[in-house]
mmCIF file of C-alpha atoms in Angstrom:
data_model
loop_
_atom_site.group_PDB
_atom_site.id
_atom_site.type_symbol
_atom_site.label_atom_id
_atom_site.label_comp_id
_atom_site.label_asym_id
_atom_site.label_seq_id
_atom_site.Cartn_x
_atom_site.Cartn_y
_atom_site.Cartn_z
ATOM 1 C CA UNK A 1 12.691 13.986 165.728
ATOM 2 C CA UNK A 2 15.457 12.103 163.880
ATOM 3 C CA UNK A 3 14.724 8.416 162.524
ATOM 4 C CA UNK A 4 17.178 6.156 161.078
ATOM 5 C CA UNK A 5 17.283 5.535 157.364
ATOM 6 C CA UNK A 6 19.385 2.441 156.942
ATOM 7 C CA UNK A 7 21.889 3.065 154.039
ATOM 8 C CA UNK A 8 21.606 -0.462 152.310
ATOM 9 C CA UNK A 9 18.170 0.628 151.461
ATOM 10 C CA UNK A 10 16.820 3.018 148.570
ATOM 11 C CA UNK A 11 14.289 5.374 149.197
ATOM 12 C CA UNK A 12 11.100 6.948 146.696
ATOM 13 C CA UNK A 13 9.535 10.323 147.316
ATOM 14 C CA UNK A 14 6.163 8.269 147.967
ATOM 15 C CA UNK A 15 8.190 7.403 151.413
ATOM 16 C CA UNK A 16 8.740 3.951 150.486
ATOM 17 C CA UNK A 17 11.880 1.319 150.713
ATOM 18 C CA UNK A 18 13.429 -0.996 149.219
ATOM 19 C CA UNK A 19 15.696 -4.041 150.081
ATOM 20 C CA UNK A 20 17.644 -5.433 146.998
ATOM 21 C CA UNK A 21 18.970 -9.158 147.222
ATOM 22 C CA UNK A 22 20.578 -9.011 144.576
ATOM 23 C CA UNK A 23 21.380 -12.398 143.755
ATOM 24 C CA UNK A 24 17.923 -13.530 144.141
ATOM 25 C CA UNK A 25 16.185 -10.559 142.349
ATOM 26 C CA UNK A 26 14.003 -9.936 145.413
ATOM 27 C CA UNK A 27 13.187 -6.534 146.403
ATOM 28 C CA UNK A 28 11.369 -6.263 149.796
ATOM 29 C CA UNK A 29 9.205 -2.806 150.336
ATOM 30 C CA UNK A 30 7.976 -1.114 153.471
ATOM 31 C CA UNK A 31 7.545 2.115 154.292
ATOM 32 C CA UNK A 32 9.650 4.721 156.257
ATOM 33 C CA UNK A 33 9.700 5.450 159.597
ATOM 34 C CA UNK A 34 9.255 9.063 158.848
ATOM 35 C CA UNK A 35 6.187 8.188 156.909
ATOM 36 C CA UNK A 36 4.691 6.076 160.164
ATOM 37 C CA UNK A 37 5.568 8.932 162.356
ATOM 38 C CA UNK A 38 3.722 11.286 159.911
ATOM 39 C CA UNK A 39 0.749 8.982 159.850
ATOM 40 C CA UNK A 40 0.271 8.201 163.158
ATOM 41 C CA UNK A 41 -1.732 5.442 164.873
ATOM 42 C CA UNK A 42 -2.099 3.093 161.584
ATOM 43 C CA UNK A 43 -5.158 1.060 161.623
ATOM 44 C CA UNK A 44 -5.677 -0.797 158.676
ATOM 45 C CA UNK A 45 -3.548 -1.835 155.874
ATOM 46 C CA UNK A 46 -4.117 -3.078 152.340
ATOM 47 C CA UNK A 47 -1.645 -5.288 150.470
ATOM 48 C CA UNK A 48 -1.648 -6.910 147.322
ATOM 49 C CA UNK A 49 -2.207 -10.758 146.631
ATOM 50 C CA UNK A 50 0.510 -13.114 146.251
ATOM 51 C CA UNK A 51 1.198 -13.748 142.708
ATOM 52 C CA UNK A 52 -0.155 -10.373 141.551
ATOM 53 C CA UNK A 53 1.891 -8.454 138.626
ATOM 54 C CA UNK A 54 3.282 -4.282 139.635
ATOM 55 C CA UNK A 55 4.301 -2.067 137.319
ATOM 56 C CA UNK A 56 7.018 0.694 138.904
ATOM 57 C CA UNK A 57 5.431 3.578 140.310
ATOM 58 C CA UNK A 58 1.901 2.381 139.996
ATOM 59 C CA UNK A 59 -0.675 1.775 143.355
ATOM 60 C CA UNK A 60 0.024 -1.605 145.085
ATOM 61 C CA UNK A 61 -2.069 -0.738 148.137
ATOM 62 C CA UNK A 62 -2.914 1.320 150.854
ATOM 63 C CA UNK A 63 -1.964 2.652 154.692
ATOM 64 C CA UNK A 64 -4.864 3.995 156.713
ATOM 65 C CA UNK A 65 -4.588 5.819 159.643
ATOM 66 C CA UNK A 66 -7.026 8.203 162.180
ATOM 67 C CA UNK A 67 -5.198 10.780 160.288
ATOM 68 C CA UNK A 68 -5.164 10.199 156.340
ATOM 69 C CA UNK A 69 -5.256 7.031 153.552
ATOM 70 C CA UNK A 70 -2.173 6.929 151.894
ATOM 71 C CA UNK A 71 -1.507 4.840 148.572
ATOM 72 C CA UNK A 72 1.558 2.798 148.573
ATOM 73 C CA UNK A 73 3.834 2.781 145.068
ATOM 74 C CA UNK A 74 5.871 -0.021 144.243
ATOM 75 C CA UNK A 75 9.966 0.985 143.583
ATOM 76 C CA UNK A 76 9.309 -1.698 140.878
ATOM 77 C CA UNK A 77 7.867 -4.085 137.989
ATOM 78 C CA UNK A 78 7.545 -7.339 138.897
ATOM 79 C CA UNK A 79 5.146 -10.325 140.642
ATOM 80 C CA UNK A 80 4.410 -10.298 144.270
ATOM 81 C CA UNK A 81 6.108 -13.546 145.927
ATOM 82 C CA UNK A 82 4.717 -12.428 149.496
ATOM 83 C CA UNK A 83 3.215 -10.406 151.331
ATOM 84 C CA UNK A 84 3.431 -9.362 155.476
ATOM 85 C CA UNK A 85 0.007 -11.567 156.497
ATOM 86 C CA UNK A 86 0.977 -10.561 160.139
ATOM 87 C CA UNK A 87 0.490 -6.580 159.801
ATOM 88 C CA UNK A 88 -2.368 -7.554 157.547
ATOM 89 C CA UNK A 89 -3.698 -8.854 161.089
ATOM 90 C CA UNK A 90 -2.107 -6.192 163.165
ATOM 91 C CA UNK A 91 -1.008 -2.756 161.215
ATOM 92 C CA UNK A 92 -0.686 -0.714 164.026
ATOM 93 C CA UNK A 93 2.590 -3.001 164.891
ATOM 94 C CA UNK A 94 4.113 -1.596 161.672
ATOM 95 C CA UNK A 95 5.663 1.106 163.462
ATOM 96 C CA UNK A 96 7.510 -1.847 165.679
ATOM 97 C CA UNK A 97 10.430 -2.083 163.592
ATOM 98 C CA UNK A 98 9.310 -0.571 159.820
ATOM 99 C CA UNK A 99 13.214 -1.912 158.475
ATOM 100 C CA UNK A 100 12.803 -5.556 159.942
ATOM 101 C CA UNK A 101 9.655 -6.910 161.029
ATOM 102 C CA UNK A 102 7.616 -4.410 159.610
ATOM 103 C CA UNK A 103 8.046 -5.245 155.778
ATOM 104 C CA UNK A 104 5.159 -4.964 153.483
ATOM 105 C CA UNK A 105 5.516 -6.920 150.150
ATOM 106 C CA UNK A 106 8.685 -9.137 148.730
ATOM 107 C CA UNK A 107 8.451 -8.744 144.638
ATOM 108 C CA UNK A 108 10.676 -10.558 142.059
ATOM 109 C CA UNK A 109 11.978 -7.992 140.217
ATOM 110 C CA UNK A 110 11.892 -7.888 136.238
ATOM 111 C CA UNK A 111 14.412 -5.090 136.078
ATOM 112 C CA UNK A 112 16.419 -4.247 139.146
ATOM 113 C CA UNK A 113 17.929 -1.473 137.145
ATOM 114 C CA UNK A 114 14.674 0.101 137.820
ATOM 115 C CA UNK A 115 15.864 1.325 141.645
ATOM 116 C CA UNK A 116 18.781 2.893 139.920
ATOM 117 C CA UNK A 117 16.717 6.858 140.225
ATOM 118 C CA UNK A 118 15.397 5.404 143.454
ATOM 119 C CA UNK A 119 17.356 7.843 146.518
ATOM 120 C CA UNK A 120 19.923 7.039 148.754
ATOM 121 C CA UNK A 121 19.519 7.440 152.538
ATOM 122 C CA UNK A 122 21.767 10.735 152.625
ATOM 123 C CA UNK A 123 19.382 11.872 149.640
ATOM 124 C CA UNK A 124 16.143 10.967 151.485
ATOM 125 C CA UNK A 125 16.766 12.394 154.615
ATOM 126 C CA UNK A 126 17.207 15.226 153.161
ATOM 127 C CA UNK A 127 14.227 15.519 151.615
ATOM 128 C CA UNK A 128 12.432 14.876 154.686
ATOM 129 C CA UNK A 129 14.905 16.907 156.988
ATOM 130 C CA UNK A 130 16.636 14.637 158.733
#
């Protein structure tokens, strides 16, 4: 099956995104549509509070679904400014549209330079085989 993997985005191994604005220092995460197609029927999700300081690389939360927990990694340092309250609600919907409505977290970024060994779409789908 072949997803789309936008090419404004960057891309981690962990199967996450991320959307730079640039100007603002904003970097909004979600996860792959590969990744929600490998998970399957998602049934709870677990995001970080508002406010809440993440280090690159480092656990913000968690996707559950009937087939495995996954731990979600943030692409970088920085404070949480807000996170998806409506998948909170309803996670199976994350699969809906993962690039738009299905965002997780929106962090201010301390270092935006930090994305720069994040992948690029061509790069990613790769990985994952297309």
């Amino acid at each position: 099956m072949a997803f789309d993997y936008p090419e404004t985005l960057k891309y981690l191994d962990s199967h996450e995104y991320a959307r730079t604005d640039e100007d603002e220092g904003i970097v909004t995460v979600g996860i792959t549509a590969f990744a929600i197609d490998q998970l399957g029927d998602i049934v709870f999700l677990e995001l970080p509070e508002v406010g809440d300081s993440l280090e690159k690389g480092e656990k913000f939360g968690t996707v559950e679904s009937v087939k495995a927990v996954e731990e979600l990694k943030s692409p970088v340092s920085g404070e949480v400014l807000e996170r998806n309250e409506a998948l909170v609600e309803a996670p199976e919907q994350i699969g809906d549209d993962p690039y738009g409505d299905g965002w997780l977290v929106k962090i201010k970024a301390s270092d935006l330079e930090e994305l720069d060994d994040a992948l690029t779409a061509d790069e990613y789908k790769d990985q994952v085989g297309g």
